[in-house]
Amino acid sequence: MHISLQQAQQQQLLNYLDLLQKWNKAFNLSGIREETLMVSRHLLDSLTLHSFIADMSKEKGNKRLRVIDVGTGPGLPGIPLAICFPGVDFVLLDSNGKKTRFVFQAKVALQLTNVSVENCRVEHYQRQAQIDIVLSRAFSSLAEMATKTAHLQSPNSAEPLYWLAMKGVYPEAEITQLPATVAVERVLRVQVPGDTGERHIVEMINRQAGPDSVLKNA
């Protein structure tokens, strides 16, 4: 995957999987229980976003990137990415209290100071600062993702809001249903080592500032 990590980061990723396995036995956080499958379908699948975050972080220069993972579940892809990018701030949000309790425990155990955890529905979340990127692994359709998170765009910011949606097969029908103000920058097919399933990353941008711009055109 052409990702270079320090040994301490690699260990953090493995420690995260250990925590997930232990909690999964009691709280059913994931339907995947076999460790080998967890590596490919959880860890490596999450890291398919690595190059996107790296590129956007470089574009920001000295400004700290702020990312929100909507419908994070047990912290995917947010926690693996937060381990890889300690200089990026991550908000991990989910309405399921059982899952956010695990995410908080993982944040503490892994000493992830760049992570904050929110237990609420995304439409009720009020940003504390400008959000740069919205991530979604299995949250909703592309159109619903855009409309439910449009309020995260700061009305006074010149910076656009980006969306990164993780999908399986190429989401052709979903793309045709996007609001007019949402532009698809690219759709990249990615390969997850150890998994033969089809994967795509959809990168979208809201070019019209203001939280109402997407909603009015939905």
PDB file of C-alpha atoms in Angstrom:
ATOM      1  CA  MET A   1       0.000   0.000   0.000  1.00  0.00           C
ATOM      2  CA  HIS A   2       3.127   2.207  -0.057  1.00  0.00           C
ATOM      3  CA  ILE A   3       2.524   3.423   3.504  1.00  0.00           C
ATOM      4  CA  SER A   4       5.508   4.052   5.763  1.00  0.00           C
ATOM      5  CA  LEU A   5       4.820   3.936   9.510  1.00  0.00           C
ATOM      6  CA  GLN A   6       7.006   4.028  12.567  1.00  0.00           C
ATOM      7  CA  GLN A   7       7.233   0.864  14.630  1.00  0.00           C
ATOM      8  CA  ALA A   8       5.306   2.530  17.454  1.00  0.00           C
ATOM      9  CA  GLN A   9       2.436   3.320  15.055  1.00  0.00           C
ATOM     10  CA  GLN A  10       2.377  -0.250  13.772  1.00  0.00           C
ATOM     11  CA  GLN A  11       2.133  -1.444  17.363  1.00  0.00           C
ATOM     12  CA  GLN A  12      -0.718   0.995  18.052  1.00  0.00           C
ATOM     13  CA  LEU A  13      -2.646  -0.436  15.103  1.00  0.00           C
ATOM     14  CA  LEU A  14      -2.200  -3.954  16.447  1.00  0.00           C
ATOM     15  CA  ASN A  15      -3.150  -2.825  19.959  1.00  0.00           C
ATOM     16  CA  TYR A  16      -6.319  -1.304  18.529  1.00  0.00           C
ATOM     17  CA  LEU A  17      -7.244  -4.626  16.926  1.00  0.00           C
ATOM     18  CA  ASP A  18      -6.613  -6.403  20.239  1.00  0.00           C
ATOM     19  CA  LEU A  19      -8.967  -3.992  22.009  1.00  0.00           C
ATOM     20  CA  LEU A  20     -11.595  -4.419  19.314  1.00  0.00           C
ATOM     21  CA  GLN A  21     -11.434  -8.194  19.575  1.00  0.00           C
ATOM     22  CA  LYS A  22     -11.788  -8.150  23.359  1.00  0.00           C
ATOM     23  CA  TRP A  23     -14.713  -5.719  23.387  1.00  0.00           C
ATOM     24  CA  ASN A  24     -16.348  -7.455  20.429  1.00  0.00           C
ATOM     25  CA  LYS A  25     -16.855 -10.628  22.442  1.00  0.00           C
ATOM     26  CA  ALA A  26     -19.084  -8.822  24.922  1.00  0.00           C
ATOM     27  CA  PHE A  27     -20.612  -5.955  22.950  1.00  0.00           C
ATOM     28  CA  ASN A  28     -20.826  -7.210  19.346  1.00  0.00           C
ATOM     29  CA  LEU A  29     -19.167  -4.145  17.832  1.00  0.00           C
ATOM     30  CA  SER A  30     -18.330  -5.866  14.553  1.00  0.00           C
ATOM     31  CA  GLY A  31     -19.639  -8.872  12.653  1.00  0.00           C
ATOM     32  CA  ILE A  32     -16.052  -9.759  11.755  1.00  0.00           C
ATOM     33  CA  ARG A  33     -14.417 -11.792  14.494  1.00  0.00           C
ATOM     34  CA  GLU A  34     -11.518 -13.594  12.824  1.00  0.00           C
ATOM     35  CA  GLU A  35      -8.259 -11.717  13.406  1.00  0.00           C
ATOM     36  CA  THR A  36      -6.949 -12.188   9.851  1.00  0.00           C
ATOM     37  CA  LEU A  37     -10.145 -10.759   8.391  1.00  0.00           C
ATOM     38  CA  MET A  38     -10.035  -7.866  10.853  1.00  0.00           C
ATOM     39  CA  VAL A  39      -6.599  -6.912   9.544  1.00  0.00           C
ATOM     40  CA  SER A  40      -7.760  -6.710   5.933  1.00  0.00           C
ATOM     41  CA  ARG A  41     -11.375  -5.582   6.287  1.00  0.00           C
ATOM     42  CA  HIS A  42     -10.854  -3.150   9.152  1.00  0.00           C
ATOM     43  CA  LEU A  43      -7.251  -1.945   9.341  1.00  0.00           C
ATOM     44  CA  LEU A  44      -6.124  -2.106   5.725  1.00  0.00           C
ATOM     45  CA  ASP A  45      -9.522  -1.066   4.385  1.00  0.00           C
ATOM     46  CA  SER A  46      -9.349   2.064   6.565  1.00  0.00           C
ATOM     47  CA  LEU A  47      -5.833   2.816   5.322  1.00  0.00           C
ATOM     48  CA  THR A  48      -7.009   3.059   1.700  1.00  0.00           C
ATOM     49  CA  LEU A  49      -7.762   6.688   2.670  1.00  0.00           C
ATOM     50  CA  HIS A  50      -4.158   7.290   3.730  1.00  0.00           C
ATOM     51  CA  SER A  51      -2.999   8.939   0.493  1.00  0.00           C
ATOM     52  CA  PHE A  52      -6.041  11.241   0.403  1.00  0.00           C
ATOM     53  CA  ILE A  53      -5.412  12.516   3.937  1.00  0.00           C
ATOM     54  CA  ALA A  54      -1.675  12.841   3.258  1.00  0.00           C
ATOM     55  CA  ASP A  55      -2.252  14.904   0.106  1.00  0.00           C
ATOM     56  CA  MET A  56      -4.798  17.208   1.752  1.00  0.00           C
ATOM     57  CA  SER A  57      -2.608  17.661   4.811  1.00  0.00           C
ATOM     58  CA  LYS A  58       0.246  18.806   2.564  1.00  0.00           C
ATOM     59  CA  GLU A  59      -2.050  21.266   0.808  1.00  0.00           C
ATOM     60  CA  LYS A  60      -2.922  22.825   4.167  1.00  0.00           C
ATOM     61  CA  GLY A  61       0.728  23.514   4.873  1.00  0.00           C
ATOM     62  CA  ASN A  62       1.124  24.747   8.450  1.00  0.00           C
ATOM     63  CA  LYS A  63      -2.622  24.766   9.102  1.00  0.00           C
ATOM     64  CA  ARG A  64      -3.850  21.755  11.071  1.00  0.00           C
ATOM     65  CA  LEU A  65      -6.313  19.613   9.139  1.00  0.00           C
ATOM     66  CA  ARG A  66      -9.636  18.788  10.845  1.00  0.00           C
ATOM     67  CA  VAL A  67     -11.454  15.601   9.861  1.00  0.00           C
ATOM     68  CA  ILE A  68     -14.763  14.126  11.021  1.00  0.00           C
ATOM     69  CA  ASP A  69     -15.576  10.423  10.688  1.00  0.00           C
ATOM     70  CA  VAL A  70     -19.372  10.181  10.487  1.00  0.00           C
ATOM     71  CA  GLY A  71     -20.902   6.883  11.598  1.00  0.00           C
ATOM     72  CA  THR A  72     -17.526   5.759  12.901  1.00  0.00           C
ATOM     73  CA  GLY A  73     -18.910   2.602  14.569  1.00  0.00           C
ATOM     74  CA  PRO A  74     -16.006   1.105  16.539  1.00  0.00           C
ATOM     75  CA  GLY A  75     -13.658   3.782  15.196  1.00  0.00           C
ATOM     76  CA  LEU A  76     -13.306   2.891  11.538  1.00  0.00           C
ATOM     77  CA  PRO A  77     -11.659   4.401   9.590  1.00  0.00           C
ATOM     78  CA  GLY A  78     -11.005   7.179  12.124  1.00  0.00           C
ATOM     79  CA  ILE A  79      -8.764   5.449  14.666  1.00  0.00           C
ATOM     80  CA  PRO A  80      -6.343   3.807  12.200  1.00  0.00           C
ATOM     81  CA  LEU A  81      -6.030   7.129  10.353  1.00  0.00           C
ATOM     82  CA  ALA A  82      -5.544   9.074  13.599  1.00  0.00           C
ATOM     83  CA  ILE A  83      -2.691   6.724  14.482  1.00  0.00           C
ATOM     84  CA  CYS A  84      -1.082   7.373  11.096  1.00  0.00           C
ATOM     85  CA  PHE A  85      -1.587  11.157  11.247  1.00  0.00           C
ATOM     86  CA  PRO A  86      -0.890  12.513  14.752  1.00  0.00           C
ATOM     87  CA  GLY A  87      -0.758  16.038  13.277  1.00  0.00           C
ATOM     88  CA  VAL A  88      -4.377  15.868  12.073  1.00  0.00           C
ATOM     89  CA  ASP A  89      -7.401  16.387  14.353  1.00  0.00           C
ATOM     90  CA  PHE A  90     -10.111  13.722  14.124  1.00  0.00           C
ATOM     91  CA  VAL A  91     -13.689  13.869  15.395  1.00  0.00           C
ATOM     92  CA  LEU A  92     -15.195  10.380  15.627  1.00  0.00           C
ATOM     93  CA  LEU A  93     -18.985  10.556  15.670  1.00  0.00           C
ATOM     94  CA  ASP A  94     -21.668   7.916  16.074  1.00  0.00           C
ATOM     95  CA  SER A  95     -25.177   7.856  17.514  1.00  0.00           C
ATOM     96  CA  ASN A  96     -24.637   4.405  19.073  1.00  0.00           C
ATOM     97  CA  GLY A  97     -23.532   4.921  22.670  1.00  0.00           C
ATOM     98  CA  LYS A  98     -22.138   1.405  23.038  1.00  0.00           C
ATOM     99  CA  LYS A  99     -19.781   1.997  20.114  1.00  0.00           C
ATOM    100  CA  THR A 100     -18.682   5.485  21.148  1.00  0.00           C
ATOM    101  CA  ARG A 101     -17.887   4.172  24.657  1.00  0.00           C
ATOM    102  CA  PHE A 102     -15.505   1.699  23.050  1.00  0.00           C
ATOM    103  CA  VAL A 103     -14.021   4.417  20.831  1.00  0.00           C
ATOM    104  CA  PHE A 104     -13.398   6.593  23.886  1.00  0.00           C
ATOM    105  CA  GLN A 105     -11.698   3.715  25.707  1.00  0.00           C
ATOM    106  CA  ALA A 106      -9.545   3.044  22.646  1.00  0.00           C
ATOM    107  CA  LYS A 107      -8.614   6.733  22.455  1.00  0.00           C
ATOM    108  CA  VAL A 108      -7.470   6.655  26.104  1.00  0.00           C
ATOM    109  CA  ALA A 109      -5.685   3.295  25.880  1.00  0.00           C
ATOM    110  CA  LEU A 110      -3.841   4.258  22.703  1.00  0.00           C
ATOM    111  CA  GLN A 111      -3.137   7.805  23.982  1.00  0.00           C
ATOM    112  CA  LEU A 112      -4.594   9.450  20.883  1.00  0.00           C
ATOM    113  CA  THR A 113      -4.522  13.122  21.816  1.00  0.00           C
ATOM    114  CA  ASN A 114      -5.656  14.122  18.319  1.00  0.00           C
ATOM    115  CA  VAL A 115      -9.029  12.349  18.679  1.00  0.00           C
ATOM    116  CA  SER A 116     -12.311  13.581  20.132  1.00  0.00           C
ATOM    117  CA  VAL A 117     -15.409  11.384  20.424  1.00  0.00           C
ATOM    118  CA  GLU A 118     -19.015  12.528  19.904  1.00  0.00           C
ATOM    119  CA  ASN A 119     -22.129  10.489  20.694  1.00  0.00           C
ATOM    120  CA  CYS A 120     -24.918  12.082  18.661  1.00  0.00           C
ATOM    121  CA  ARG A 121     -26.564  12.161  15.256  1.00  0.00           C
ATOM    122  CA  VAL A 122     -24.505  14.071  12.729  1.00  0.00           C
ATOM    123  CA  GLU A 123     -27.305  16.528  11.948  1.00  0.00           C
ATOM    124  CA  HIS A 124     -27.224  17.585  15.628  1.00  0.00           C
ATOM    125  CA  TYR A 125     -23.457  17.990  15.819  1.00  0.00           C
ATOM    126  CA  GLN A 126     -22.259  21.580  16.087  1.00  0.00           C
ATOM    127  CA  ARG A 127     -18.719  22.068  14.836  1.00  0.00           C
ATOM    128  CA  GLN A 128     -16.192  23.573  17.225  1.00  0.00           C
ATOM    129  CA  ALA A 129     -13.996  24.652  14.318  1.00  0.00           C
ATOM    130  CA  GLN A 130     -13.949  24.532  10.541  1.00  0.00           C
ATOM    131  CA  ILE A 131     -14.267  20.940   9.286  1.00  0.00           C
ATOM    132  CA  ASP A 132     -12.090  20.234   6.261  1.00  0.00           C
ATOM    133  CA  ILE A 133     -12.987  16.632   5.418  1.00  0.00           C
ATOM    134  CA  VAL A 134     -15.991  14.424   6.128  1.00  0.00           C
ATOM    135  CA  LEU A 135     -15.291  10.675   6.069  1.00  0.00           C
ATOM    136  CA  SER A 136     -17.870   7.932   5.720  1.00  0.00           C
ATOM    137  CA  ARG A 137     -17.259   4.202   5.596  1.00  0.00           C
ATOM    138  CA  ALA A 138     -20.766   2.783   5.651  1.00  0.00           C
ATOM    139  CA  PHE A 139     -22.907   5.709   6.730  1.00  0.00           C
ATOM    140  CA  SER A 140     -25.417   6.324   3.934  1.00  0.00           C
ATOM    141  CA  SER A 141     -25.851   7.161   0.274  1.00  0.00           C
ATOM    142  CA  LEU A 142     -23.653   9.895  -1.204  1.00  0.00           C
ATOM    143  CA  ALA A 143     -26.571  12.341  -1.416  1.00  0.00           C
ATOM    144  CA  GLU A 144     -27.618  11.715   2.196  1.00  0.00           C
ATOM    145  CA  MET A 145     -24.022  12.056   3.347  1.00  0.00           C
ATOM    146  CA  ALA A 146     -23.767  15.447   1.622  1.00  0.00           C
ATOM    147  CA  THR A 147     -27.075  16.839   2.868  1.00  0.00           C
ATOM    148  CA  LYS A 148     -26.704  15.638   6.473  1.00  0.00           C
ATOM    149  CA  THR A 149     -23.215  17.103   6.826  1.00  0.00           C
ATOM    150  CA  ALA A 150     -23.616  20.305   4.806  1.00  0.00           C
ATOM    151  CA  HIS A 151     -23.912  22.366   8.008  1.00  0.00           C
ATOM    152  CA  LEU A 152     -20.290  21.487   8.812  1.00  0.00           C
ATOM    153  CA  GLN A 153     -19.225  23.932   6.105  1.00  0.00           C
ATOM    154  CA  SER A 154     -18.380  27.233   7.772  1.00  0.00           C
ATOM    155  CA  PRO A 155     -20.383  30.021   6.078  1.00  0.00           C
ATOM    156  CA  ASN A 156     -17.507  32.484   6.482  1.00  0.00           C
ATOM    157  CA  SER A 157     -14.751  30.204   5.276  1.00  0.00           C
ATOM    158  CA  ALA A 158     -13.158  30.403   1.854  1.00  0.00           C
ATOM    159  CA  GLU A 159     -12.105  26.771   2.239  1.00  0.00           C
ATOM    160  CA  PRO A 160     -14.359  24.180   0.582  1.00  0.00           C
ATOM    161  CA  LEU A 161     -15.762  21.159   2.386  1.00  0.00           C
ATOM    162  CA  TYR A 162     -14.516  17.812   1.094  1.00  0.00           C
ATOM    163  CA  TRP A 163     -16.187  14.428   1.410  1.00  0.00           C
ATOM    164  CA  LEU A 164     -14.424  11.061   1.204  1.00  0.00           C
ATOM    165  CA  ALA A 165     -16.870   8.176   0.925  1.00  0.00           C
ATOM    166  CA  MET A 166     -15.749   4.556   1.065  1.00  0.00           C
ATOM    167  CA  LYS A 167     -17.840   2.384  -1.233  1.00  0.00           C
ATOM    168  CA  GLY A 168     -17.822  -1.147  -2.575  1.00  0.00           C
ATOM    169  CA  VAL A 169     -18.832  -1.351  -6.234  1.00  0.00           C
ATOM    170  CA  TYR A 170     -18.721   1.800  -8.360  1.00  0.00           C
ATOM    171  CA  PRO A 171     -21.708   3.870  -7.058  1.00  0.00           C
ATOM    172  CA  GLU A 172     -22.972   5.085 -10.424  1.00  0.00           C
ATOM    173  CA  ALA A 173     -26.619   5.495  -9.378  1.00  0.00           C
ATOM    174  CA  GLU A 174     -25.673   7.378  -6.192  1.00  0.00           C
ATOM    175  CA  ILE A 175     -23.482   9.799  -8.123  1.00  0.00           C
ATOM    176  CA  THR A 176     -26.357  10.725 -10.460  1.00  0.00           C
ATOM    177  CA  GLN A 177     -28.512  11.609  -7.422  1.00  0.00           C
ATOM    178  CA  LEU A 178     -26.068  14.108  -5.911  1.00  0.00           C
ATOM    179  CA  PRO A 179     -27.161  17.733  -5.358  1.00  0.00           C
ATOM    180  CA  ALA A 180     -26.075  20.176  -8.060  1.00  0.00           C
ATOM    181  CA  THR A 181     -23.598  21.950  -5.778  1.00  0.00           C
ATOM    182  CA  VAL A 182     -21.687  18.757  -4.987  1.00  0.00           C
ATOM    183  CA  ALA A 183     -18.950  18.007  -7.490  1.00  0.00           C
ATOM    184  CA  VAL A 184     -17.277  14.616  -7.768  1.00  0.00           C
ATOM    185  CA  GLU A 185     -13.546  15.265  -7.932  1.00  0.00           C
ATOM    186  CA  ARG A 186     -12.579  11.663  -8.618  1.00  0.00           C
ATOM    187  CA  VAL A 187     -13.587   8.067  -8.018  1.00  0.00           C
ATOM    188  CA  LEU A 188     -10.586   5.862  -7.335  1.00  0.00           C
ATOM    189  CA  ARG A 189     -10.681   2.083  -7.325  1.00  0.00           C
ATOM    190  CA  VAL A 190      -8.485   0.744  -4.521  1.00  0.00           C
ATOM    191  CA  GLN A 191      -7.183  -2.699  -3.666  1.00  0.00           C
ATOM    192  CA  VAL A 192      -7.226  -3.968  -0.096  1.00  0.00           C
ATOM    193  CA  PRO A 193      -4.531  -6.601   0.522  1.00  0.00           C
ATOM    194  CA  GLY A 194      -6.094  -9.877   1.607  1.00  0.00           C
ATOM    195  CA  ASP A 195      -9.565  -8.938   0.342  1.00  0.00           C
ATOM    196  CA  THR A 196     -10.847  -9.660  -3.163  1.00  0.00           C
ATOM    197  CA  GLY A 197     -13.916  -7.449  -2.793  1.00  0.00           C
ATOM    198  CA  GLU A 198     -14.363  -4.380  -4.983  1.00  0.00           C
ATOM    199  CA  ARG A 199     -13.552  -1.034  -3.313  1.00  0.00           C
ATOM    200  CA  HIS A 200     -13.881   2.577  -4.443  1.00  0.00           C
ATOM    201  CA  ILE A 201     -13.159   5.926  -2.799  1.00  0.00           C
ATOM    202  CA  VAL A 202     -15.406   8.799  -3.904  1.00  0.00           C
ATOM    203  CA  GLU A 203     -13.922  12.267  -3.373  1.00  0.00           C
ATOM    204  CA  MET A 204     -16.468  15.096  -3.509  1.00  0.00           C
ATOM    205  CA  ILE A 205     -16.331  18.830  -2.906  1.00  0.00           C
ATOM    206  CA  ASN A 206     -18.842  21.529  -2.014  1.00  0.00           C
ATOM    207  CA  ARG A 207     -17.719  24.518  -4.018  1.00  0.00           C
ATOM    208  CA  GLN A 208     -20.461  26.845  -2.784  1.00  0.00           C
ATOM    209  CA  ALA A 209     -19.763  28.118   0.750  1.00  0.00           C
ATOM    210  CA  GLY A 210     -22.448  28.161   3.373  1.00  0.00           C
ATOM    211  CA  PRO A 211     -24.368  25.367   5.097  1.00  0.00           C
ATOM    212  CA  ASP A 212     -27.581  25.918   3.136  1.00  0.00           C
ATOM    213  CA  SER A 213     -26.090  25.615  -0.342  1.00  0.00           C
ATOM    214  CA  VAL A 214     -26.311  21.824  -0.554  1.00  0.00           C
ATOM    215  CA  LEU A 215     -29.636  21.541   1.231  1.00  0.00           C
ATOM    216  CA  LYS A 216     -31.396  23.947  -1.123  1.00  0.00           C
ATOM    217  CA  ASN A 217     -30.365  21.875  -4.108  1.00  0.00           C
ATOM    218  CA  ALA A 218     -31.018  18.442  -2.628  1.00  0.00           C
TER     219      ALA A 218
END
